[in-house]
Coordinates of C-alpha atoms in Angstrom, one line a residue:
Chain A
G330 CA 72.6 93.8 63.4
E331 CA 74.9 96.7 62.8
N332 CA 74.1 99.4 60.2
V333 CA 76.9 101.5 58.8
E334 CA 76.2 104.6 56.7
Q335 CA 78.9 106.4 54.8
H336 CA 78.9 109.9 53.2
P337 CA 79.5 111.3 50.7
S338 CA 79.3 108.6 48.0
T339 CA 81.6 110.7 45.7
L340 CA 84.2 113.3 46.6
S341 CA 86.4 115.4 44.3
V342 CA 89.2 117.5 45.6
Q343 CA 92.1 119.4 44.2
E344 CA 95.6 118.1 44.8
G345 CA 96.9 119.4 48.1
D346 CA 93.5 119.9 49.6
S347 CA 92.0 117.8 52.5
A348 CA 89.4 115.2 52.1
V349 CA 87.0 114.0 54.8
I350 CA 84.7 111.0 54.7
K351 CA 82.2 110.4 57.5
C352 CA 80.5 107.2 58.8
T353 CA 77.8 106.5 61.4
Y354 CA 77.1 103.2 63.1
S355 CA 74.1 101.9 65.0
D356 CA 75.3 99.3 67.4
S357 CA 76.9 100.7 70.6
A358 CA 78.7 97.3 71.1
S359 CA 80.9 97.9 68.0
N360 CA 84.5 98.6 69.1
Y361 CA 86.6 98.3 66.0
F362 CA 86.5 100.7 63.1
P363 CA 88.7 100.0 60.1
W364 CA 89.1 102.0 56.9
Y365 CA 89.9 100.2 53.6
K366 CA 91.1 101.7 50.3
Q367 CA 90.3 100.0 47.1
E368 CA 92.0 101.0 43.9
L369 CA 90.4 100.2 40.5
G370 CA 90.5 96.4 39.9
K371 CA 92.2 95.6 43.1
R372 CA 91.3 94.1 46.5
P373 CA 90.4 96.3 49.5
Q374 CA 93.4 97.0 51.7
L375 CA 93.4 98.3 55.3
I376 CA 94.8 101.8 55.6
I377 CA 94.0 102.7 59.2
D378 CA 91.9 101.4 62.0
I379 CA 90.8 102.6 65.4
R380 CA 89.4 100.9 68.5
S381 CA 86.8 102.3 70.8
N382 CA 89.3 103.1 73.6
V383 CA 91.0 105.7 71.4
G384 CA 89.5 109.0 70.1
E385 CA 92.0 109.7 67.3
K386 CA 94.7 108.0 65.4
K387 CA 97.2 109.3 62.8
D388 CA 99.4 107.8 60.3
Q389 CA 101.3 110.4 58.2
R390 CA 98.7 112.1 56.0
I391 CA 95.8 109.9 57.2
A392 CA 93.9 110.3 60.5
V393 CA 90.7 108.8 61.9
T394 CA 88.5 110.2 64.6
L395 CA 85.9 108.4 66.7
N396 CA 83.0 109.9 68.6
K397 CA 81.4 107.0 70.6
T398 CA 78.7 109.1 72.1
A399 CA 77.4 110.2 68.7
K400 CA 78.3 106.9 67.1
H401 CA 80.3 108.4 64.2
F402 CA 83.8 108.2 62.9
S403 CA 85.6 110.0 60.1
L404 CA 88.6 109.6 57.8
H405 CA 90.8 112.7 57.2
I406 CA 93.3 112.8 54.4
T407 CA 95.5 115.9 54.3
E408 CA 97.7 117.1 51.4
T409 CA 95.9 114.8 48.9
Q410 CA 97.8 113.4 46.0
P411 CA 96.5 111.9 42.7
E412 CA 97.5 108.4 44.0
D413 CA 94.9 108.9 46.8
S414 CA 92.2 108.5 44.2
A415 CA 90.3 105.3 45.0
V416 CA 87.2 104.0 46.7
Y417 CA 87.3 104.2 50.5
F418 CA 85.2 101.9 52.7
C419 CA 84.5 102.3 56.4
A420 CA 83.4 99.4 58.6
A421 CA 82.4 98.5 62.1
S422 CA 82.8 95.4 64.1
E423 CA 82.7 94.0 67.6
R424 CA 86.1 92.5 67.5
G425 CA 87.0 89.7 69.9
S426 CA 83.5 88.5 70.1
T427 CA 82.2 85.3 68.7
L428 CA 80.8 87.2 65.8
G429 CA 83.8 89.3 64.7
R430 CA 82.1 90.2 61.4
L431 CA 82.7 93.5 59.6
Y432 CA 79.8 95.7 58.5
F433 CA 80.8 97.9 55.6
G434 CA 79.6 101.3 54.4
R435 CA 78.7 101.6 50.7
G436 CA 82.0 103.4 49.9
T437 CA 83.2 106.8 48.8
Q438 CA 84.8 107.4 45.4
L439 CA 87.5 109.9 46.0
T440 CA 89.0 111.7 43.0
V441 CA 92.0 113.9 43.4
W442 CA 92.6 116.3 40.5
P443 CA 96.1 117.4 39.7
Chain B
N646 CA 103.1 83.5 53.2
A647 CA 100.8 83.6 50.2
G648 CA 98.1 85.3 52.3
V649 CA 94.6 84.8 51.0
T650 CA 94.3 83.2 47.5
Q651 CA 91.3 82.8 45.3
T652 CA 90.6 80.8 42.2
P653 CA 89.6 81.3 39.5
K654 CA 90.2 85.0 38.7
F655 CA 87.5 85.2 36.0
Q656 CA 84.6 82.9 35.3
V657 CA 81.7 82.9 32.9
L658 CA 78.7 80.7 33.6
K659 CA 75.4 80.0 31.9
T660 CA 72.2 80.3 33.9
G661 CA 71.6 77.1 35.8
Q662 CA 75.2 75.9 35.9
S663 CA 76.9 75.2 39.2
M664 CA 80.5 76.0 40.3
T665 CA 82.7 76.4 43.3
L666 CA 84.8 79.5 44.1
Q667 CA 87.9 78.5 46.0
C668 CA 89.5 80.4 48.8
A669 CA 92.5 79.5 50.9
Q670 CA 94.6 81.2 53.6
D671 CA 97.9 80.2 55.1
M672 CA 97.9 82.5 58.1
N673 CA 96.0 80.2 60.5
H674 CA 93.2 82.7 60.8
E675 CA 90.1 81.6 62.6
Y676 CA 87.7 83.8 60.8
M677 CA 86.9 83.6 57.1
S678 CA 84.2 85.2 55.0
W679 CA 82.8 85.7 51.5
Y680 CA 81.6 89.1 50.2
R681 CA 80.1 90.1 46.9
Q682 CA 80.8 93.6 45.5
D683 CA 78.3 95.3 43.2
P684 CA 78.5 98.9 41.9
G685 CA 77.3 101.3 44.5
M686 CA 76.5 98.6 47.0
G687 CA 79.8 98.3 48.9
L688 CA 80.8 94.9 50.2
R689 CA 78.0 92.6 51.2
L690 CA 78.6 89.6 53.4
I691 CA 77.4 86.3 52.0
H692 CA 78.6 83.7 54.5
Y693 CA 81.2 83.6 57.2
S694 CA 82.9 81.0 59.4
V695 CA 84.4 81.4 62.9
G696 CA 86.3 78.2 62.7
A697 CA 86.5 74.8 61.1
G698 CA 83.1 73.1 61.1
I699 CA 81.2 76.4 61.9
T700 CA 79.5 78.6 59.3
D701 CA 76.8 81.2 59.4
Q702 CA 74.8 83.3 57.0
G703 CA 75.5 86.9 56.2
E704 CA 73.4 89.6 54.6
V705 CA 72.9 87.9 51.2
P706 CA 73.2 84.1 51.6
N707 CA 70.5 83.0 49.1
G708 CA 71.8 80.9 46.2
Y709 CA 75.1 80.2 47.9
N710 CA 76.5 77.4 50.1
V711 CA 79.7 77.1 52.1
S712 CA 81.5 74.6 54.2
R713 CA 84.7 74.8 56.3
S714 CA 86.3 71.4 56.8
T715 CA 89.8 72.8 57.5
T716 CA 91.1 76.1 58.9
E717 CA 92.8 76.9 55.6
D718 CA 89.9 76.5 53.1
F719 CA 86.5 78.1 52.7
P720 CA 84.9 77.3 49.3
L721 CA 81.8 79.1 48.1
R722 CA 79.3 77.0 46.0
L723 CA 76.8 78.4 43.5
L724 CA 74.2 75.6 43.1
S725 CA 72.3 77.1 40.1
A726 CA 73.8 80.3 38.8
A727 CA 71.5 83.2 38.0
P728 CA 72.3 86.5 36.2
S729 CA 71.7 88.3 39.6
Q730 CA 74.8 86.6 40.8
T731 CA 77.0 88.4 38.4
S732 CA 79.5 90.2 40.6
V733 CA 83.0 90.4 42.0
Y734 CA 83.5 88.0 44.9
F735 CA 86.1 88.5 47.6
C736 CA 87.2 86.1 50.3
A737 CA 88.7 87.5 53.5
S738 CA 90.3 86.1 56.6
S739 CA 91.4 87.5 60.0
R740 CA 92.2 86.6 63.6
W741 CA 89.7 87.8 66.2
D742 CA 91.6 91.0 67.0
S743 CA 93.4 91.8 63.9
E744 CA 92.8 93.3 60.4
Q745 CA 90.8 91.4 57.8
Y746 CA 92.8 90.5 54.7
F747 CA 91.1 90.2 51.4
G748 CA 91.9 87.9 48.5
P749 CA 92.4 89.2 44.9
G750 CA 88.8 88.5 44.0
T751 CA 86.9 86.5 41.4
R752 CA 84.9 88.3 38.7
L753 CA 81.9 86.1 37.8
T754 CA 79.6 86.7 34.9
V755 CA 76.4 84.7 34.5
T756 CA 74.7 84.9 31.1

């Protein structure tokens, strides 16, 4: 099955700086890569996703890049704010297949200091 | 739409007791799954279902049973609770080609 690795496990940045979280995957059949944000005591919620036919996707301060050849994808948060503090999870999946299951990384605890 | 709902929100069990965690969704999603979340371990898949009557095991299925008699409901049964099953449990659902929505979670403690 798929194996997703995520780094770093913890990340501290000053407010206004950028944050980058990186993930690698093992299965070349994976074609869907979502990122979830989980605030303390809450459920994970999708913040951005990318499909394998796209190399980069942006949504305001958040962007995701995908390198299919190297099998890695990254989350970029610019102009970080204290409310960005949360645990972020990457995942990979072969969407549209009979499996459709998500394989998650172990998460990155992001702390943004004011 | 209520989205994905889970009950109960909190539960304390004694070792050896059994219970069922309930999960329901009203979005007519084909795919439903159960995850457990432990500190530093991310979200680990317990069981999943690709449609009514069809279930399969995930990464950590031991000690848990599931069934999917309707599209809406996907209960998770603990047959004989163990302290190692102390965790936060999330149910999730999705269509084949859309995002996965998570329920609010159930915090389970086994003493």
